[in-house]
Amino acid sequence: MTAPAGPFAAVERAAATLGLHLTDAQLDACARYGAALVEANASVNLTAITDPDDIALKHFLDSFTAHAVRAWSGREKLVDVGSGAGFPGLALQIALPGIAVTCVEATGKKARAIERFRDLLHLQRAEVENARAEDLVRTSAHRERYDVATARALGSLAHCVELLFPFLRVGGDAIVWKGRVDAELHSAERALAALGGGSVTIVPTASLGLAEELPGRSLVVMRKDRSTPDVYPRTPAEMKRRPW
Ligand code: SAH
């Protein structure tokens, strides 16, 4: 293994500003993951981002911003809903090896790709569930079992609240990656009131010192204060019929 060069040297520097000090082994794992992603993308459509610099910043560094928005013990159970090619879930498993990540992905080809990346990198604590979140969270092994629930590019903030909160224990945090968030806050507040939400904190990437690397993005951190009523999440048809 060699010290990181190229795009992952930039990730190393920027991650340090997030308080995340990545070892050469972790940066090497990111680089191998990125290369495997580009290779797999030739046969399965996993990502629109294929330039190495963009993969480093928009997939890996973007995932790592979660480190700066809550106090991590390093031993959390984390569920990532709609993982796609494994972001942010599997990337966070690399950065925080003591956490246990469950990636939930409805599309079989994508779930199998995440499994291959997990195996390639020997991320033994990471699990992959090829399921819809609405179904998986009805099982007792998953309902209200997680300390942290994440979603990037899964849908509106209110939709994310409905899919993430049932996974969280009381006191847990949902973290949602967003571009502009203002227009979605009102409906999200309604969803939060119904599903047990507490405080909401919006953290722009600029306030993390990453205005240049990740412009115009925010993380929305939502604490769970009360247990989620059993009626949530509704079925996909109900959610479509009655958006928040
Ligand atoms: N989080 C990834 C992928 C975003 S695309 C990233 O940011 O790169 C959204 C993904 O969520 C798709 O792969 C889609 O199959 C999955 N998805 C959408 N709704 C879902 C649901 N209800 N349960 C599980 N996966 C879902």
PDB file of C-alpha atoms and ligand atoms in Angstrom:
ATOM      1  CA  MET A   1       0.000   0.000   0.000  1.00  0.00           C
ATOM      2  CA  THR A   2       1.239   3.474  -0.838  1.00  0.00           C
ATOM      3  CA  ALA A   3       0.359   6.873   0.579  1.00  0.00           C
ATOM      4  CA  PRO A   4      -2.663   8.339  -1.207  1.00  0.00           C
ATOM      5  CA  ALA A   5      -2.100  10.282  -4.395  1.00  0.00           C
ATOM      6  CA  GLY A   6      -4.407  12.166  -6.708  1.00  0.00           C
ATOM      7  CA  PRO A   7      -8.048  12.546  -5.795  1.00  0.00           C
ATOM      8  CA  PHE A   8      -7.840  10.705  -2.489  1.00  0.00           C
ATOM      9  CA  ALA A   9      -5.062  12.968  -1.225  1.00  0.00           C
ATOM     10  CA  ALA A  10      -7.629  15.767  -1.523  1.00  0.00           C
ATOM     11  CA  VAL A  11     -10.179  13.640   0.330  1.00  0.00           C
ATOM     12  CA  GLU A  12      -7.654  13.021   3.108  1.00  0.00           C
ATOM     13  CA  ARG A  13      -7.122  16.770   3.608  1.00  0.00           C
ATOM     14  CA  ALA A  14     -10.809  17.668   3.448  1.00  0.00           C
ATOM     15  CA  ALA A  15     -11.825  14.785   5.734  1.00  0.00           C
ATOM     16  CA  ALA A  16      -9.363  16.060   8.326  1.00  0.00           C
ATOM     17  CA  THR A  17     -11.282  19.359   8.409  1.00  0.00           C
ATOM     18  CA  LEU A  18     -14.325  17.233   9.320  1.00  0.00           C
ATOM     19  CA  GLY A  19     -12.363  15.787  12.243  1.00  0.00           C
ATOM     20  CA  LEU A  20     -11.961  12.510  10.393  1.00  0.00           C
ATOM     21  CA  HIS A  21      -8.365  11.328  10.220  1.00  0.00           C
ATOM     22  CA  LEU A  22      -8.223   8.553   7.663  1.00  0.00           C
ATOM     23  CA  THR A  23      -5.356   6.087   7.559  1.00  0.00           C
ATOM     24  CA  ASP A  24      -3.579   5.113   4.350  1.00  0.00           C
ATOM     25  CA  ALA A  25      -5.379   1.762   4.546  1.00  0.00           C
ATOM     26  CA  GLN A  26      -8.770   3.490   4.676  1.00  0.00           C
ATOM     27  CA  LEU A  27      -7.889   5.794   1.778  1.00  0.00           C
ATOM     28  CA  ASP A  28      -6.628   2.800  -0.187  1.00  0.00           C
ATOM     29  CA  ALA A  29      -9.951   1.026   0.457  1.00  0.00           C
ATOM     30  CA  CYS A  30     -11.804   4.076  -0.890  1.00  0.00           C
ATOM     31  CA  ALA A  31      -9.629   4.118  -4.014  1.00  0.00           C
ATOM     32  CA  ARG A  32     -10.213   0.398  -4.638  1.00  0.00           C
ATOM     33  CA  TYR A  33     -13.945   0.827  -4.059  1.00  0.00           C
ATOM     34  CA  GLY A  34     -14.002   3.719  -6.549  1.00  0.00           C
ATOM     35  CA  ALA A  35     -12.152   1.667  -9.180  1.00  0.00           C
ATOM     36  CA  ALA A  36     -14.466  -1.336  -8.647  1.00  0.00           C
ATOM     37  CA  LEU A  37     -17.476   0.977  -8.943  1.00  0.00           C
ATOM     38  CA  VAL A  38     -16.323   2.332 -12.322  1.00  0.00           C
ATOM     39  CA  GLU A  39     -15.664  -1.200 -13.537  1.00  0.00           C
ATOM     40  CA  ALA A  40     -19.051  -2.527 -12.368  1.00  0.00           C
ATOM     41  CA  ASN A  41     -20.798   0.510 -13.820  1.00  0.00           C
ATOM     42  CA  ALA A  42     -19.943  -0.745 -17.331  1.00  0.00           C
ATOM     43  CA  SER A  43     -22.506  -3.533 -16.934  1.00  0.00           C
ATOM     44  CA  VAL A  44     -24.880  -2.302 -14.176  1.00  0.00           C
ATOM     45  CA  ASN A  45     -26.015   1.324 -14.094  1.00  0.00           C
ATOM     46  CA  LEU A  46     -24.851   2.297 -10.604  1.00  0.00           C
ATOM     47  CA  THR A  47     -23.730   5.898 -10.854  1.00  0.00           C
ATOM     48  CA  ALA A  48     -23.684   8.861 -13.204  1.00  0.00           C
ATOM     49  CA  ILE A  49     -20.402   9.955 -11.615  1.00  0.00           C
ATOM     50  CA  THR A  50     -17.387   8.250 -13.213  1.00  0.00           C
ATOM     51  CA  ASP A  51     -14.585  10.825 -13.208  1.00  0.00           C
ATOM     52  CA  PRO A  52     -12.064   9.832 -10.482  1.00  0.00           C
ATOM     53  CA  ASP A  53     -11.966  13.319  -8.925  1.00  0.00           C
ATOM     54  CA  ASP A  54     -15.754  13.453  -8.854  1.00  0.00           C
ATOM     55  CA  ILE A  55     -16.014   9.978  -7.309  1.00  0.00           C
ATOM     56  CA  ALA A  56     -13.579  11.005  -4.593  1.00  0.00           C
ATOM     57  CA  LEU A  57     -15.430  14.204  -3.702  1.00  0.00           C
ATOM     58  CA  LYS A  58     -19.084  13.607  -4.601  1.00  0.00           C
ATOM     59  CA  HIS A  59     -19.295  10.039  -3.349  1.00  0.00           C
ATOM     60  CA  PHE A  60     -16.657   9.568  -0.640  1.00  0.00           C
ATOM     61  CA  LEU A  61     -16.100  13.036   0.841  1.00  0.00           C
ATOM     62  CA  ASP A  62     -19.821  13.788   0.588  1.00  0.00           C
ATOM     63  CA  SER A  63     -20.549  10.623   2.601  1.00  0.00           C
ATOM     64  CA  PHE A  64     -17.914  11.554   5.195  1.00  0.00           C
ATOM     65  CA  THR A  65     -19.568  14.914   5.974  1.00  0.00           C
ATOM     66  CA  ALA A  66     -21.877  12.936   8.299  1.00  0.00           C
ATOM     67  CA  HIS A  67     -18.927  12.650  10.673  1.00  0.00           C
ATOM     68  CA  ALA A  68     -19.094  16.365  11.483  1.00  0.00           C
ATOM     69  CA  VAL A  69     -22.832  16.705  12.145  1.00  0.00           C
ATOM     70  CA  ARG A  70     -23.351  14.551  15.253  1.00  0.00           C
ATOM     71  CA  ALA A  71     -21.331  13.171  18.160  1.00  0.00           C
ATOM     72  CA  TRP A  72     -20.314   9.624  17.152  1.00  0.00           C
ATOM     73  CA  SER A  73     -19.345   6.992  19.699  1.00  0.00           C
ATOM     74  CA  GLY A  74     -17.878   4.929  16.849  1.00  0.00           C
ATOM     75  CA  ARG A  75     -20.003   1.888  17.789  1.00  0.00           C
ATOM     76  CA  GLU A  76     -23.370   2.878  16.300  1.00  0.00           C
ATOM     77  CA  LYS A  77     -25.755   0.676  14.381  1.00  0.00           C
ATOM     78  CA  LEU A  78     -26.463   2.560  11.156  1.00  0.00           C
ATOM     79  CA  VAL A  79     -29.031   1.862   8.434  1.00  0.00           C
ATOM     80  CA  ASP A  80     -28.602   3.445   4.999  1.00  0.00           C
ATOM     81  CA  VAL A  81     -31.853   3.426   3.035  1.00  0.00           C
ATOM     82  CA  GLY A  82     -31.694   3.389  -0.766  1.00  0.00           C
ATOM     83  CA  SER A  83     -27.932   2.812  -0.827  1.00  0.00           C
ATOM     84  CA  GLY A  84     -27.613   2.554  -4.609  1.00  0.00           C
ATOM     85  CA  ALA A  85     -23.932   1.711  -5.066  1.00  0.00           C
ATOM     86  CA  GLY A  86     -23.324   1.961  -1.309  1.00  0.00           C
ATOM     87  CA  PHE A  87     -23.344   5.703  -0.564  1.00  0.00           C
ATOM     88  CA  PRO A  88     -23.246   6.968   2.051  1.00  0.00           C
ATOM     89  CA  GLY A  89     -23.548   3.652   3.973  1.00  0.00           C
ATOM     90  CA  LEU A  90     -20.598   1.580   2.809  1.00  0.00           C
ATOM     91  CA  ALA A  91     -18.326   4.628   2.605  1.00  0.00           C
ATOM     92  CA  LEU A  92     -19.119   5.386   6.268  1.00  0.00           C
ATOM     93  CA  GLN A  93     -18.338   1.759   7.169  1.00  0.00           C
ATOM     94  CA  ILE A  94     -14.814   2.339   5.786  1.00  0.00           C
ATOM     95  CA  ALA A  95     -14.404   5.624   7.675  1.00  0.00           C
ATOM     96  CA  LEU A  96     -15.832   4.326  10.975  1.00  0.00           C
ATOM     97  CA  PRO A  97     -14.811   0.654  11.205  1.00  0.00           C
ATOM     98  CA  GLY A  98     -16.433   0.149  14.631  1.00  0.00           C
ATOM     99  CA  ILE A  99     -19.966   0.954  13.468  1.00  0.00           C
ATOM    100  CA  ALA A 100     -22.252  -1.718  11.972  1.00  0.00           C
ATOM    101  CA  VAL A 101     -23.882  -0.638   8.710  1.00  0.00           C
ATOM    102  CA  THR A 102     -26.955  -2.132   7.072  1.00  0.00           C
ATOM    103  CA  CYS A 103     -27.424  -1.029   3.458  1.00  0.00           C
ATOM    104  CA  VAL A 104     -31.038  -1.351   2.295  1.00  0.00           C
ATOM    105  CA  GLU A 105     -31.493  -1.384  -1.471  1.00  0.00           C
ATOM    106  CA  ALA A 106     -34.637  -2.426  -3.346  1.00  0.00           C
ATOM    107  CA  THR A 107     -33.000  -3.108  -6.718  1.00  0.00           C
ATOM    108  CA  GLY A 108     -31.411  -6.574  -6.825  1.00  0.00           C
ATOM    109  CA  LYS A 109     -28.560  -5.701  -9.193  1.00  0.00           C
ATOM    110  CA  LYS A 110     -27.531  -2.775  -7.014  1.00  0.00           C
ATOM    111  CA  ALA A 111     -27.788  -4.773  -3.770  1.00  0.00           C
ATOM    112  CA  ARG A 112     -25.575  -7.475  -5.284  1.00  0.00           C
ATOM    113  CA  ALA A 113     -23.050  -4.845  -6.387  1.00  0.00           C
ATOM    114  CA  ILE A 114     -22.896  -3.463  -2.812  1.00  0.00           C
ATOM    115  CA  GLU A 115     -22.290  -7.023  -1.560  1.00  0.00           C
ATOM    116  CA  ARG A 116     -19.391  -7.423  -3.975  1.00  0.00           C
ATOM    117  CA  PHE A 117     -17.830  -4.124  -2.866  1.00  0.00           C
ATOM    118  CA  ARG A 118     -18.325  -5.145   0.772  1.00  0.00           C
ATOM    119  CA  ASP A 119     -16.589  -8.482   0.159  1.00  0.00           C
ATOM    120  CA  LEU A 120     -13.771  -6.914  -1.889  1.00  0.00           C
ATOM    121  CA  LEU A 121     -12.982  -4.603   1.039  1.00  0.00           C
ATOM    122  CA  HIS A 122     -13.558  -7.235   3.767  1.00  0.00           C
ATOM    123  CA  LEU A 123     -16.076  -5.008   5.560  1.00  0.00           C
ATOM    124  CA  GLN A 124     -17.326  -7.767   7.805  1.00  0.00           C
ATOM    125  CA  ARG A 125     -19.627  -5.599   9.875  1.00  0.00           C
ATOM    126  CA  ALA A 126     -21.591  -4.370   6.851  1.00  0.00           C
ATOM    127  CA  GLU A 127     -24.829  -6.096   5.870  1.00  0.00           C
ATOM    128  CA  VAL A 128     -26.838  -5.706   2.694  1.00  0.00           C
ATOM    129  CA  GLU A 129     -30.612  -6.143   2.586  1.00  0.00           C
ATOM    130  CA  ASN A 130     -32.188  -6.446  -0.858  1.00  0.00           C
ATOM    131  CA  ALA A 131     -35.615  -5.186   0.216  1.00  0.00           C
ATOM    132  CA  ARG A 132     -37.888  -2.196   0.195  1.00  0.00           C
ATOM    133  CA  ALA A 133     -37.456  -0.194   3.392  1.00  0.00           C
ATOM    134  CA  GLU A 134     -41.239  -0.207   3.968  1.00  0.00           C
ATOM    135  CA  ASP A 135     -41.193  -4.015   4.178  1.00  0.00           C
ATOM    136  CA  LEU A 136     -37.923  -4.515   6.060  1.00  0.00           C
ATOM    137  CA  VAL A 137     -38.845  -2.073   8.821  1.00  0.00           C
ATOM    138  CA  ARG A 138     -41.951  -4.136   9.632  1.00  0.00           C
ATOM    139  CA  THR A 139     -39.663  -6.889  10.994  1.00  0.00           C
ATOM    140  CA  SER A 140     -38.714  -6.784  14.677  1.00  0.00           C
ATOM    141  CA  ALA A 141     -35.012  -7.213  13.885  1.00  0.00           C
ATOM    142  CA  HIS A 142     -35.035  -3.828  12.169  1.00  0.00           C
ATOM    143  CA  ARG A 143     -37.821  -1.700  13.661  1.00  0.00           C
ATOM    144  CA  GLU A 144     -36.519   0.951  16.087  1.00  0.00           C
ATOM    145  CA  ARG A 145     -33.141  -0.849  16.255  1.00  0.00           C
ATOM    146  CA  TYR A 146     -30.765   1.755  14.834  1.00  0.00           C
ATOM    147  CA  ASP A 147     -28.820   4.671  16.313  1.00  0.00           C
ATOM    148  CA  VAL A 148     -28.415   6.426  12.967  1.00  0.00           C
ATOM    149  CA  ALA A 149     -30.390   6.273   9.718  1.00  0.00           C
ATOM    150  CA  THR A 150     -29.060   7.885   6.525  1.00  0.00           C
ATOM    151  CA  ALA A 151     -30.419   8.660   3.065  1.00  0.00           C
ATOM    152  CA  ARG A 152     -29.004  10.454   0.055  1.00  0.00           C
ATOM    153  CA  ALA A 153     -31.033  11.075  -3.120  1.00  0.00           C
ATOM    154  CA  LEU A 154     -33.966   9.015  -1.870  1.00  0.00           C
ATOM    155  CA  GLY A 155     -36.715  11.621  -2.324  1.00  0.00           C
ATOM    156  CA  SER A 156     -38.248  14.592  -0.539  1.00  0.00           C
ATOM    157  CA  LEU A 157     -37.241  15.298   3.045  1.00  0.00           C
ATOM    158  CA  ALA A 158     -40.714  14.261   4.253  1.00  0.00           C
ATOM    159  CA  HIS A 159     -40.478  10.970   2.327  1.00  0.00           C
ATOM    160  CA  CYS A 160     -37.075  10.347   3.907  1.00  0.00           C
ATOM    161  CA  VAL A 161     -38.555  10.988   7.372  1.00  0.00           C
ATOM    162  CA  GLU A 162     -41.267   8.419   6.714  1.00  0.00           C
ATOM    163  CA  LEU A 163     -38.771   5.783   5.530  1.00  0.00           C
ATOM    164  CA  LEU A 164     -36.005   6.465   8.085  1.00  0.00           C
ATOM    165  CA  PHE A 165     -37.744   7.184  11.396  1.00  0.00           C
ATOM    166  CA  PRO A 166     -39.333   3.745  11.881  1.00  0.00           C
ATOM    167  CA  PHE A 167     -35.788   2.245  11.847  1.00  0.00           C
ATOM    168  CA  LEU A 168     -34.532   4.591  14.601  1.00  0.00           C
ATOM    169  CA  ARG A 169     -34.562   3.966  18.321  1.00  0.00           C
ATOM    170  CA  VAL A 170     -35.805   6.885  20.441  1.00  0.00           C
ATOM    171  CA  GLY A 171     -32.805   9.202  20.768  1.00  0.00           C
ATOM    172  CA  GLY A 172     -31.399   8.203  17.369  1.00  0.00           C
ATOM    173  CA  ASP A 173     -30.575  10.545  14.480  1.00  0.00           C
ATOM    174  CA  ALA A 174     -31.691  10.618  10.859  1.00  0.00           C
ATOM    175  CA  ILE A 175     -29.213  12.291   8.505  1.00  0.00           C
ATOM    176  CA  VAL A 176     -30.411  13.305   5.039  1.00  0.00           C
ATOM    177  CA  TRP A 177     -28.192  14.761   2.294  1.00  0.00           C
ATOM    178  CA  LYS A 178     -29.898  17.572   0.374  1.00  0.00           C
ATOM    179  CA  GLY A 179     -29.290  20.303  -2.178  1.00  0.00           C
ATOM    180  CA  ARG A 180     -31.642  23.178  -1.474  1.00  0.00           C
ATOM    181  CA  VAL A 181     -33.769  22.235   1.515  1.00  0.00           C
ATOM    182  CA  ASP A 182     -35.951  25.290   2.319  1.00  0.00           C
ATOM    183  CA  ALA A 183     -38.887  24.379   0.068  1.00  0.00           C
ATOM    184  CA  GLU A 184     -39.156  20.923   1.676  1.00  0.00           C
ATOM    185  CA  LEU A 185     -39.070  21.951   5.328  1.00  0.00           C
ATOM    186  CA  HIS A 186     -42.779  22.573   5.873  1.00  0.00           C
ATOM    187  CA  SER A 187     -43.923  19.171   4.691  1.00  0.00           C
ATOM    188  CA  ALA A 188     -41.032  17.549   6.541  1.00  0.00           C
ATOM    189  CA  GLU A 189     -42.198  19.206   9.779  1.00  0.00           C
ATOM    190  CA  ARG A 190     -45.600  17.525   9.334  1.00  0.00           C
ATOM    191  CA  ALA A 191     -43.952  14.145   8.804  1.00  0.00           C
ATOM    192  CA  LEU A 192     -41.683  14.679  11.820  1.00  0.00           C
ATOM    193  CA  ALA A 193     -44.617  15.544  14.093  1.00  0.00           C
ATOM    194  CA  ALA A 194     -46.373  12.334  13.042  1.00  0.00           C
ATOM    195  CA  LEU A 195     -43.376   9.975  13.219  1.00  0.00           C
ATOM    196  CA  GLY A 196     -41.792  11.132  16.490  1.00  0.00           C
ATOM    197  CA  GLY A 197     -39.346  13.765  15.371  1.00  0.00           C
ATOM    198  CA  GLY A 198     -37.609  16.203  17.704  1.00  0.00           C
ATOM    199  CA  SER A 199     -34.928  18.760  16.945  1.00  0.00           C
ATOM    200  CA  VAL A 200     -33.907  19.543  13.361  1.00  0.00           C
ATOM    201  CA  THR A 201     -30.483  20.924  12.486  1.00  0.00           C
ATOM    202  CA  ILE A 202     -29.490  22.021   8.991  1.00  0.00           C
ATOM    203  CA  VAL A 203     -25.759  22.000   8.331  1.00  0.00           C
ATOM    204  CA  PRO A 204     -24.622  23.575   5.034  1.00  0.00           C
ATOM    205  CA  THR A 205     -21.395  22.120   3.613  1.00  0.00           C
ATOM    206  CA  ALA A 206     -20.035  25.701   3.591  1.00  0.00           C
ATOM    207  CA  SER A 207     -20.241  25.757   7.402  1.00  0.00           C
ATOM    208  CA  LEU A 208     -18.088  22.612   7.432  1.00  0.00           C
ATOM    209  CA  GLY A 209     -15.408  24.432   5.410  1.00  0.00           C
ATOM    210  CA  LEU A 210     -16.272  22.552   2.211  1.00  0.00           C
ATOM    211  CA  ALA A 211     -17.895  25.324   0.129  1.00  0.00           C
ATOM    212  CA  GLU A 212     -15.479  24.671  -2.722  1.00  0.00           C
ATOM    213  CA  GLU A 213     -15.397  20.887  -2.664  1.00  0.00           C
ATOM    214  CA  LEU A 214     -19.155  20.352  -2.169  1.00  0.00           C
ATOM    215  CA  PRO A 215     -20.953  23.563  -3.068  1.00  0.00           C
ATOM    216  CA  GLY A 216     -24.608  24.257  -2.303  1.00  0.00           C
ATOM    217  CA  ARG A 217     -25.391  21.190  -0.230  1.00  0.00           C
ATOM    218  CA  SER A 218     -26.685  20.625   3.301  1.00  0.00           C
ATOM    219  CA  LEU A 219     -27.093  17.807   5.745  1.00  0.00           C
ATOM    220  CA  VAL A 220     -30.341  17.712   7.669  1.00  0.00           C
ATOM    221  CA  VAL A 221     -30.007  16.060  11.076  1.00  0.00           C
ATOM    222  CA  MET A 222     -33.270  15.070  12.771  1.00  0.00           C
ATOM    223  CA  ARG A 223     -33.420  13.632  16.283  1.00  0.00           C
ATOM    224  CA  LYS A 224     -36.094  11.056  17.208  1.00  0.00           C
ATOM    225  CA  ASP A 225     -37.878  11.924  20.474  1.00  0.00           C
ATOM    226  CA  ARG A 226     -40.848   9.556  20.519  1.00  0.00           C
ATOM    227  CA  SER A 227     -41.626   6.066  19.241  1.00  0.00           C
ATOM    228  CA  THR A 228     -43.064   5.897  15.700  1.00  0.00           C
ATOM    229  CA  PRO A 229     -46.735   4.811  15.463  1.00  0.00           C
ATOM    230  CA  ASP A 230     -47.262   1.435  13.787  1.00  0.00           C
ATOM    231  CA  VAL A 231     -49.156   2.927  10.857  1.00  0.00           C
ATOM    232  CA  TYR A 232     -45.847   4.266   9.493  1.00  0.00           C
ATOM    233  CA  PRO A 233     -44.414   3.849   6.991  1.00  0.00           C
ATOM    234  CA  ARG A 234     -47.507   3.684   4.813  1.00  0.00           C
ATOM    235  CA  THR A 235     -47.546   1.545   1.678  1.00  0.00           C
ATOM    236  CA  PRO A 236     -45.867   3.007  -1.437  1.00  0.00           C
ATOM    237  CA  ALA A 237     -49.323   3.554  -2.990  1.00  0.00           C
ATOM    238  CA  GLU A 238     -50.570   5.452   0.083  1.00  0.00           C
ATOM    239  CA  MET A 239     -47.432   7.573   0.233  1.00  0.00           C
ATOM    240  CA  LYS A 240     -47.923   8.493  -3.420  1.00  0.00           C
ATOM    241  CA  ARG A 241     -51.616   9.238  -2.978  1.00  0.00           C
ATOM    242  CA  ARG A 242     -51.126  11.404   0.112  1.00  0.00           C
ATOM    243  CA  PRO A 243     -47.729  13.084   0.127  1.00  0.00           C
ATOM    244  CA  TRP A 244     -46.980  15.154   3.250  1.00  0.00           C
TER     245      TRP A 244
HETATM  246  N1  SAH B   1     -27.969   6.682  -1.946  1.00  0.00           N
HETATM  247  C1  SAH B   1     -27.388   6.449  -3.246  1.00  0.00           C
HETATM  248  C2  SAH B   1     -28.418   6.058  -4.306  1.00  0.00           C
HETATM  249  C3  SAH B   1     -29.508   7.070  -4.579  1.00  0.00           C
HETATM  250  S1  SAH B   1     -30.650   6.572  -5.822  1.00  0.00           S
HETATM  251  C4  SAH B   1     -26.585   7.661  -3.680  1.00  0.00           C
HETATM  252  O1  SAH B   1     -26.808   8.732  -3.161  1.00  0.00           O
HETATM  253  O2  SAH B   1     -25.720   7.526  -4.554  1.00  0.00           O
HETATM  254  C5  SAH B   1     -31.981   5.951  -4.783  1.00  0.00           C
HETATM  255  C6  SAH B   1     -31.857   4.466  -4.539  1.00  0.00           C
HETATM  256  O3  SAH B   1     -32.833   4.125  -3.587  1.00  0.00           O
HETATM  257  C7  SAH B   1     -32.119   3.606  -5.775  1.00  0.00           C
HETATM  258  O4  SAH B   1     -31.047   2.697  -5.894  1.00  0.00           O
HETATM  259  C8  SAH B   1     -33.432   2.894  -5.457  1.00  0.00           C
HETATM  260  O5  SAH B   1     -33.463   1.563  -5.960  1.00  0.00           O
HETATM  261  C9  SAH B   1     -33.445   2.902  -3.931  1.00  0.00           C
HETATM  262  N2  SAH B   1     -34.771   2.950  -3.291  1.00  0.00           N
HETATM  263  C10 SAH B   1     -35.777   3.820  -3.584  1.00  0.00           C
HETATM  264  N3  SAH B   1     -36.835   3.624  -2.768  1.00  0.00           N
HETATM  265  C11 SAH B   1     -36.482   2.596  -1.941  1.00  0.00           C
HETATM  266  C12 SAH B   1     -37.159   1.921  -0.874  1.00  0.00           C
HETATM  267  N4  SAH B   1     -38.387   2.283  -0.525  1.00  0.00           N
HETATM  268  N5  SAH B   1     -36.515   0.922  -0.229  1.00  0.00           N
HETATM  269  C13 SAH B   1     -35.254   0.572  -0.609  1.00  0.00           C
HETATM  270  N6  SAH B   1     -34.567   1.162  -1.617  1.00  0.00           N
HETATM  271  C14 SAH B   1     -35.179   2.167  -2.275  1.00  0.00           C
END
